[in-house]
Amino acid sequence: MKKDRKLVANNKKARHDYFIEDVYEAGLVLTGTEIKSMRQGKCSIKESYCKIDRGEMYVYSMNISPYEQGNIFNTDPMRPKKLLLHRREIMKIQQALTLKGLTVVPLQVYINEEGRAKIEIAVARGKKLYDKRDDIAKRDAKRRMEQAGKY
């Protein structure tokens, strides 16, 4: 694991459904109650995805549960959250999306040692059903080899 960071949400399904090509770290633009809720671990990125809109990248369907003491300051839990990336990174991702037909999926959300909310996103290619079956078969074979080595 890189440095000292608190993992808030992990998207295990992304590695199962996609071949990961490039990984980027981006900052998240959040409101005060959203970051407080995130520090309590109330965040989900299972169904989320990223899109580029007017030269800026956003993450959609990322659910940050409302903060209990937030009252009127709570925002919509499913609102699109802006990602902080360098312009050249956004252009590189845009190229991959248009030319190669890839997609951008979030892998994990964490809070770094400085208290900032970060998201790890990946440019990925979708797996076909036979690719998933092949991965499962390899994992099972590896598990059997380890079991045989113990006895």
mmCIF file of the C-alpha atoms, coordinates in Angstrom:
data_MODEL
# 
_entry.id   MODEL 
# 
loop_
_atom_site.group_PDB 
_atom_site.id 
_atom_site.type_symbol 
_atom_site.label_atom_id 
_atom_site.label_alt_id 
_atom_site.label_comp_id 
_atom_site.label_asym_id 
_atom_site.label_entity_id 
_atom_site.label_seq_id 
_atom_site.pdbx_PDB_ins_code 
_atom_site.Cartn_x 
_atom_site.Cartn_y 
_atom_site.Cartn_z 
_atom_site.occupancy 
_atom_site.B_iso_or_equiv 
_atom_site.pdbx_formal_charge 
_atom_site.auth_seq_id 
_atom_site.auth_comp_id 
_atom_site.auth_asym_id 
_atom_site.auth_atom_id 
_atom_site.pdbx_PDB_model_num 
ATOM 1   C CA . MET A 1 1   ? 0.000   0.000   0.000   1.00 0.00 ? 1   MET A CA 1 
ATOM 2   C CA . LYS A 1 2   ? 1.263   3.472   -0.830  1.00 0.00 ? 2   LYS A CA 1 
ATOM 3   C CA . LYS A 1 3   ? 2.252   5.588   2.172   1.00 0.00 ? 3   LYS A CA 1 
ATOM 4   C CA . ASP A 1 4   ? -0.155  5.929   5.081   1.00 0.00 ? 4   ASP A CA 1 
ATOM 5   C CA . ARG A 1 5   ? -3.772  6.112   3.934   1.00 0.00 ? 5   ARG A CA 1 
ATOM 6   C CA . LYS A 1 6   ? -7.198  5.113   5.208   1.00 0.00 ? 6   LYS A CA 1 
ATOM 7   C CA . LEU A 1 7   ? -9.125  3.021   2.699   1.00 0.00 ? 7   LEU A CA 1 
ATOM 8   C CA . VAL A 1 8   ? -12.763 4.128   2.546   1.00 0.00 ? 8   VAL A CA 1 
ATOM 9   C CA . ALA A 1 9   ? -14.183 2.135   -0.382  1.00 0.00 ? 9   ALA A CA 1 
ATOM 10  C CA . ASN A 1 10  ? -12.795 -0.567  -2.646  1.00 0.00 ? 10  ASN A CA 1 
ATOM 11  C CA . ASN A 1 11  ? -14.204 -1.751  -5.987  1.00 0.00 ? 11  ASN A CA 1 
ATOM 12  C CA . LYS A 1 12  ? -13.180 -5.425  -6.201  1.00 0.00 ? 12  LYS A CA 1 
ATOM 13  C CA . LYS A 1 13  ? -15.614 -6.060  -9.052  1.00 0.00 ? 13  LYS A CA 1 
ATOM 14  C CA . ALA A 1 14  ? -13.718 -3.657  -11.328 1.00 0.00 ? 14  ALA A CA 1 
ATOM 15  C CA . ARG A 1 15  ? -10.664 -5.916  -11.433 1.00 0.00 ? 15  ARG A CA 1 
ATOM 16  C CA . HIS A 1 16  ? -12.941 -8.885  -12.145 1.00 0.00 ? 16  HIS A CA 1 
ATOM 17  C CA . ASP A 1 17  ? -14.868 -7.194  -14.971 1.00 0.00 ? 17  ASP A CA 1 
ATOM 18  C CA . TYR A 1 18  ? -12.067 -5.201  -16.640 1.00 0.00 ? 18  TYR A CA 1 
ATOM 19  C CA . PHE A 1 19  ? -8.469  -5.434  -17.835 1.00 0.00 ? 19  PHE A CA 1 
ATOM 20  C CA . ILE A 1 20  ? -6.742  -2.487  -16.118 1.00 0.00 ? 20  ILE A CA 1 
ATOM 21  C CA . GLU A 1 21  ? -4.565  -0.479  -18.527 1.00 0.00 ? 21  GLU A CA 1 
ATOM 22  C CA . ASP A 1 22  ? -3.571  2.784   -16.750 1.00 0.00 ? 22  ASP A CA 1 
ATOM 23  C CA . VAL A 1 23  ? -4.165  3.893   -13.164 1.00 0.00 ? 23  VAL A CA 1 
ATOM 24  C CA . TYR A 1 24  ? -4.466  7.535   -12.072 1.00 0.00 ? 24  TYR A CA 1 
ATOM 25  C CA . GLU A 1 25  ? -4.831  9.187   -8.686  1.00 0.00 ? 25  GLU A CA 1 
ATOM 26  C CA . ALA A 1 26  ? -7.246  12.104  -8.564  1.00 0.00 ? 26  ALA A CA 1 
ATOM 27  C CA . GLY A 1 27  ? -8.486  14.436  -5.868  1.00 0.00 ? 27  GLY A CA 1 
ATOM 28  C CA . LEU A 1 28  ? -12.198 14.694  -5.079  1.00 0.00 ? 28  LEU A CA 1 
ATOM 29  C CA . VAL A 1 29  ? -14.117 17.960  -4.750  1.00 0.00 ? 29  VAL A CA 1 
ATOM 30  C CA . LEU A 1 30  ? -16.446 17.410  -1.786  1.00 0.00 ? 30  LEU A CA 1 
ATOM 31  C CA . THR A 1 31  ? -18.533 19.489  0.588   1.00 0.00 ? 31  THR A CA 1 
ATOM 32  C CA . GLY A 1 32  ? -17.839 19.597  4.330   1.00 0.00 ? 32  GLY A CA 1 
ATOM 33  C CA . THR A 1 33  ? -20.522 17.102  5.312   1.00 0.00 ? 33  THR A CA 1 
ATOM 34  C CA . GLU A 1 34  ? -19.472 14.718  2.534   1.00 0.00 ? 34  GLU A CA 1 
ATOM 35  C CA . ILE A 1 35  ? -15.877 14.532  3.762   1.00 0.00 ? 35  ILE A CA 1 
ATOM 36  C CA . LYS A 1 36  ? -17.079 14.027  7.349   1.00 0.00 ? 36  LYS A CA 1 
ATOM 37  C CA . SER A 1 37  ? -19.292 11.163  6.209   1.00 0.00 ? 37  SER A CA 1 
ATOM 38  C CA . MET A 1 38  ? -16.433 9.715   4.176   1.00 0.00 ? 38  MET A CA 1 
ATOM 39  C CA . ARG A 1 39  ? -14.139 9.769   7.220   1.00 0.00 ? 39  ARG A CA 1 
ATOM 40  C CA . GLN A 1 40  ? -16.745 7.578   8.939   1.00 0.00 ? 40  GLN A CA 1 
ATOM 41  C CA . GLY A 1 41  ? -16.427 5.127   6.015   1.00 0.00 ? 41  GLY A CA 1 
ATOM 42  C CA . LYS A 1 42  ? -19.862 5.744   4.514   1.00 0.00 ? 42  LYS A CA 1 
ATOM 43  C CA . CYS A 1 43  ? -19.026 5.635   0.813   1.00 0.00 ? 43  CYS A CA 1 
ATOM 44  C CA . SER A 1 44  ? -19.766 3.183   -2.002  1.00 0.00 ? 44  SER A CA 1 
ATOM 45  C CA . ILE A 1 45  ? -18.303 3.025   -5.520  1.00 0.00 ? 45  ILE A CA 1 
ATOM 46  C CA . LYS A 1 46  ? -19.725 -0.326  -6.662  1.00 0.00 ? 46  LYS A CA 1 
ATOM 47  C CA . GLU A 1 47  ? -21.890 1.012   -9.507  1.00 0.00 ? 47  GLU A CA 1 
ATOM 48  C CA . SER A 1 48  ? -19.917 4.185   -10.228 1.00 0.00 ? 48  SER A CA 1 
ATOM 49  C CA . TYR A 1 49  ? -18.230 5.286   -13.430 1.00 0.00 ? 49  TYR A CA 1 
ATOM 50  C CA . CYS A 1 50  ? -16.311 8.326   -14.702 1.00 0.00 ? 50  CYS A CA 1 
ATOM 51  C CA . LYS A 1 51  ? -16.993 10.605  -17.664 1.00 0.00 ? 51  LYS A CA 1 
ATOM 52  C CA . ILE A 1 52  ? -15.376 13.679  -19.162 1.00 0.00 ? 52  ILE A CA 1 
ATOM 53  C CA . ASP A 1 53  ? -17.750 16.618  -19.480 1.00 0.00 ? 53  ASP A CA 1 
ATOM 54  C CA . ARG A 1 54  ? -16.573 19.932  -21.000 1.00 0.00 ? 54  ARG A CA 1 
ATOM 55  C CA . GLY A 1 55  ? -12.898 19.229  -20.324 1.00 0.00 ? 55  GLY A CA 1 
ATOM 56  C CA . GLU A 1 56  ? -13.422 18.159  -16.703 1.00 0.00 ? 56  GLU A CA 1 
ATOM 57  C CA . MET A 1 57  ? -13.767 14.675  -15.289 1.00 0.00 ? 57  MET A CA 1 
ATOM 58  C CA . TYR A 1 58  ? -16.637 13.652  -12.999 1.00 0.00 ? 58  TYR A CA 1 
ATOM 59  C CA . VAL A 1 59  ? -17.499 10.470  -11.142 1.00 0.00 ? 59  VAL A CA 1 
ATOM 60  C CA . TYR A 1 60  ? -21.172 9.465   -11.326 1.00 0.00 ? 60  TYR A CA 1 
ATOM 61  C CA . SER A 1 61  ? -23.225 7.127   -9.082  1.00 0.00 ? 61  SER A CA 1 
ATOM 62  C CA . MET A 1 62  ? -20.725 7.375   -6.229  1.00 0.00 ? 62  MET A CA 1 
ATOM 63  C CA . ASN A 1 63  ? -22.826 7.179   -3.073  1.00 0.00 ? 63  ASN A CA 1 
ATOM 64  C CA . ILE A 1 64  ? -21.681 9.137   -0.023  1.00 0.00 ? 64  ILE A CA 1 
ATOM 65  C CA . SER A 1 65  ? -24.296 8.662   2.706   1.00 0.00 ? 65  SER A CA 1 
ATOM 66  C CA . PRO A 1 66  ? -25.601 11.851  4.351   1.00 0.00 ? 66  PRO A CA 1 
ATOM 67  C CA . TYR A 1 67  ? -23.804 12.942  7.518   1.00 0.00 ? 67  TYR A CA 1 
ATOM 68  C CA . GLU A 1 68  ? -26.017 12.437  10.596  1.00 0.00 ? 68  GLU A CA 1 
ATOM 69  C CA . GLN A 1 69  ? -25.257 15.828  12.181  1.00 0.00 ? 69  GLN A CA 1 
ATOM 70  C CA . GLY A 1 70  ? -25.269 17.596  8.815   1.00 0.00 ? 70  GLY A CA 1 
ATOM 71  C CA . ASN A 1 71  ? -28.947 18.773  8.823   1.00 0.00 ? 71  ASN A CA 1 
ATOM 72  C CA . ILE A 1 72  ? -29.432 21.466  6.106   1.00 0.00 ? 72  ILE A CA 1 
ATOM 73  C CA . PHE A 1 73  ? -25.841 21.270  4.850   1.00 0.00 ? 73  PHE A CA 1 
ATOM 74  C CA . ASN A 1 74  ? -26.194 17.707  3.523   1.00 0.00 ? 74  ASN A CA 1 
ATOM 75  C CA . THR A 1 75  ? -26.117 17.394  -0.255  1.00 0.00 ? 75  THR A CA 1 
ATOM 76  C CA . ASP A 1 76  ? -27.572 14.800  -2.616  1.00 0.00 ? 76  ASP A CA 1 
ATOM 77  C CA . PRO A 1 77  ? -25.677 11.539  -1.953  1.00 0.00 ? 77  PRO A CA 1 
ATOM 78  C CA . MET A 1 78  ? -25.618 10.610  -5.663  1.00 0.00 ? 78  MET A CA 1 
ATOM 79  C CA . ARG A 1 79  ? -24.577 13.976  -7.117  1.00 0.00 ? 79  ARG A CA 1 
ATOM 80  C CA . PRO A 1 80  ? -21.705 13.927  -9.645  1.00 0.00 ? 80  PRO A CA 1 
ATOM 81  C CA . LYS A 1 81  ? -18.387 14.654  -7.932  1.00 0.00 ? 81  LYS A CA 1 
ATOM 82  C CA . LYS A 1 82  ? -15.665 16.542  -9.769  1.00 0.00 ? 82  LYS A CA 1 
ATOM 83  C CA . LEU A 1 83  ? -12.234 14.940  -10.019 1.00 0.00 ? 83  LEU A CA 1 
ATOM 84  C CA . LEU A 1 84  ? -9.038  16.961  -9.812  1.00 0.00 ? 84  LEU A CA 1 
ATOM 85  C CA . LEU A 1 85  ? -6.654  15.882  -12.573 1.00 0.00 ? 85  LEU A CA 1 
ATOM 86  C CA . HIS A 1 86  ? -4.062  17.690  -14.657 1.00 0.00 ? 86  HIS A CA 1 
ATOM 87  C CA . ARG A 1 87  ? -5.262  18.800  -18.073 1.00 0.00 ? 87  ARG A CA 1 
ATOM 88  C CA . ARG A 1 88  ? -2.714  16.575  -19.856 1.00 0.00 ? 88  ARG A CA 1 
ATOM 89  C CA . GLU A 1 89  ? -3.987  13.544  -17.886 1.00 0.00 ? 89  GLU A CA 1 
ATOM 90  C CA . ILE A 1 90  ? -7.574  14.337  -18.892 1.00 0.00 ? 90  ILE A CA 1 
ATOM 91  C CA . MET A 1 91  ? -6.500  14.693  -22.533 1.00 0.00 ? 91  MET A CA 1 
ATOM 92  C CA . LYS A 1 92  ? -4.656  11.355  -22.390 1.00 0.00 ? 92  LYS A CA 1 
ATOM 93  C CA . ILE A 1 93  ? -7.729  9.646   -20.886 1.00 0.00 ? 93  ILE A CA 1 
ATOM 94  C CA . GLN A 1 94  ? -9.977  11.313  -23.486 1.00 0.00 ? 94  GLN A CA 1 
ATOM 95  C CA . GLN A 1 95  ? -7.768  9.916   -26.256 1.00 0.00 ? 95  GLN A CA 1 
ATOM 96  C CA . ALA A 1 96  ? -7.939  6.409   -24.827 1.00 0.00 ? 96  ALA A CA 1 
ATOM 97  C CA . LEU A 1 97  ? -11.720 6.622   -24.529 1.00 0.00 ? 97  LEU A CA 1 
ATOM 98  C CA . THR A 1 98  ? -12.329 7.800   -28.093 1.00 0.00 ? 98  THR A CA 1 
ATOM 99  C CA . LEU A 1 99  ? -9.631  5.922   -30.035 1.00 0.00 ? 99  LEU A CA 1 
ATOM 100 C CA . LYS A 1 100 ? -9.466  2.586   -28.227 1.00 0.00 ? 100 LYS A CA 1 
ATOM 101 C CA . GLY A 1 101 ? -13.034 2.387   -26.924 1.00 0.00 ? 101 GLY A CA 1 
ATOM 102 C CA . LEU A 1 102 ? -11.985 1.956   -23.306 1.00 0.00 ? 102 LEU A CA 1 
ATOM 103 C CA . THR A 1 103 ? -13.811 3.030   -20.148 1.00 0.00 ? 103 THR A CA 1 
ATOM 104 C CA . VAL A 1 104 ? -12.856 4.730   -16.882 1.00 0.00 ? 104 VAL A CA 1 
ATOM 105 C CA . VAL A 1 105 ? -13.755 2.988   -13.618 1.00 0.00 ? 105 VAL A CA 1 
ATOM 106 C CA . PRO A 1 106 ? -12.948 3.920   -10.007 1.00 0.00 ? 106 PRO A CA 1 
ATOM 107 C CA . LEU A 1 107 ? -10.872 1.329   -8.160  1.00 0.00 ? 107 LEU A CA 1 
ATOM 108 C CA . GLN A 1 108 ? -10.737 2.724   -4.623  1.00 0.00 ? 108 GLN A CA 1 
ATOM 109 C CA . VAL A 1 109 ? -11.434 5.795   -2.528  1.00 0.00 ? 109 VAL A CA 1 
ATOM 110 C CA . TYR A 1 110 ? -9.171  6.698   0.386   1.00 0.00 ? 110 TYR A CA 1 
ATOM 111 C CA . ILE A 1 111 ? -8.072  9.541   2.626   1.00 0.00 ? 111 ILE A CA 1 
ATOM 112 C CA . ASN A 1 112 ? -4.341  10.234  2.427   1.00 0.00 ? 112 ASN A CA 1 
ATOM 113 C CA . GLU A 1 113 ? -2.006  11.179  5.282   1.00 0.00 ? 113 GLU A CA 1 
ATOM 114 C CA . GLU A 1 114 ? -2.790  14.899  4.816   1.00 0.00 ? 114 GLU A CA 1 
ATOM 115 C CA . GLY A 1 115 ? -6.540  14.278  5.276   1.00 0.00 ? 115 GLY A CA 1 
ATOM 116 C CA . ARG A 1 116 ? -7.424  14.762  1.605   1.00 0.00 ? 116 ARG A CA 1 
ATOM 117 C CA . ALA A 1 117 ? -9.968  12.560  -0.164  1.00 0.00 ? 117 ALA A CA 1 
ATOM 118 C CA . LYS A 1 118 ? -8.441  10.786  -3.165  1.00 0.00 ? 118 LYS A CA 1 
ATOM 119 C CA . ILE A 1 119 ? -9.828  8.365   -5.721  1.00 0.00 ? 119 ILE A CA 1 
ATOM 120 C CA . GLU A 1 120 ? -7.872  5.864   -7.771  1.00 0.00 ? 120 GLU A CA 1 
ATOM 121 C CA . ILE A 1 121 ? -9.328  5.567   -11.275 1.00 0.00 ? 121 ILE A CA 1 
ATOM 122 C CA . ALA A 1 122 ? -8.335  3.209   -14.064 1.00 0.00 ? 122 ALA A CA 1 
ATOM 123 C CA . VAL A 1 123 ? -8.600  3.282   -17.818 1.00 0.00 ? 123 VAL A CA 1 
ATOM 124 C CA . ALA A 1 124 ? -9.836  -0.234  -18.509 1.00 0.00 ? 124 ALA A CA 1 
ATOM 125 C CA . ARG A 1 125 ? -11.045 -2.609  -21.220 1.00 0.00 ? 125 ARG A CA 1 
ATOM 126 C CA . GLY A 1 126 ? -14.052 -4.804  -20.523 1.00 0.00 ? 126 GLY A CA 1 
ATOM 127 C CA . LYS A 1 127 ? -13.543 -8.546  -20.191 1.00 0.00 ? 127 LYS A CA 1 
ATOM 128 C CA . LYS A 1 128 ? -15.548 -11.060 -22.129 1.00 0.00 ? 128 LYS A CA 1 
ATOM 129 C CA . LEU A 1 129 ? -17.183 -13.994 -20.341 1.00 0.00 ? 129 LEU A CA 1 
ATOM 130 C CA . TYR A 1 130 ? -14.464 -16.425 -21.445 1.00 0.00 ? 130 TYR A CA 1 
ATOM 131 C CA . ASP A 1 131 ? -11.776 -14.094 -20.021 1.00 0.00 ? 131 ASP A CA 1 
ATOM 132 C CA . LYS A 1 132 ? -13.519 -14.140 -16.635 1.00 0.00 ? 132 LYS A CA 1 
ATOM 133 C CA . ARG A 1 133 ? -13.799 -17.935 -16.725 1.00 0.00 ? 133 ARG A CA 1 
ATOM 134 C CA . ASP A 1 134 ? -10.098 -18.192 -17.583 1.00 0.00 ? 134 ASP A CA 1 
ATOM 135 C CA . ASP A 1 135 ? -9.188  -15.993 -14.587 1.00 0.00 ? 135 ASP A CA 1 
ATOM 136 C CA . ILE A 1 136 ? -11.337 -18.110 -12.275 1.00 0.00 ? 136 ILE A CA 1 
ATOM 137 C CA . ALA A 1 137 ? -9.717  -21.326 -13.582 1.00 0.00 ? 137 ALA A CA 1 
ATOM 138 C CA . LYS A 1 138 ? -6.210  -19.900 -13.012 1.00 0.00 ? 138 LYS A CA 1 
ATOM 139 C CA . ARG A 1 139 ? -7.105  -18.784 -9.498  1.00 0.00 ? 139 ARG A CA 1 
ATOM 140 C CA . ASP A 1 140 ? -8.540  -22.238 -8.660  1.00 0.00 ? 140 ASP A CA 1 
ATOM 141 C CA . ALA A 1 141 ? -5.450  -23.999 -10.033 1.00 0.00 ? 141 ALA A CA 1 
ATOM 142 C CA . LYS A 1 142 ? -3.186  -21.750 -7.961  1.00 0.00 ? 142 LYS A CA 1 
ATOM 143 C CA . ARG A 1 143 ? -5.246  -22.446 -4.841  1.00 0.00 ? 143 ARG A CA 1 
ATOM 144 C CA . ARG A 1 144 ? -5.015  -26.234 -5.431  1.00 0.00 ? 144 ARG A CA 1 
ATOM 145 C CA . MET A 1 145 ? -1.230  -25.998 -5.854  1.00 0.00 ? 145 MET A CA 1 
ATOM 146 C CA . GLU A 1 146 ? -0.921  -24.115 -2.557  1.00 0.00 ? 146 GLU A CA 1 
ATOM 147 C CA . GLN A 1 147 ? -3.129  -26.665 -0.803  1.00 0.00 ? 147 GLN A CA 1 
ATOM 148 C CA . ALA A 1 148 ? -1.043  -29.542 -2.174  1.00 0.00 ? 148 ALA A CA 1 
ATOM 149 C CA . GLY A 1 149 ? 2.146   -27.824 -1.016  1.00 0.00 ? 149 GLY A CA 1 
ATOM 150 C CA . LYS A 1 150 ? 0.926   -27.634 2.591   1.00 0.00 ? 150 LYS A CA 1 
ATOM 151 C CA . TYR A 1 151 ? 0.651   -31.440 2.998   1.00 0.00 ? 151 TYR A CA 1 
# 
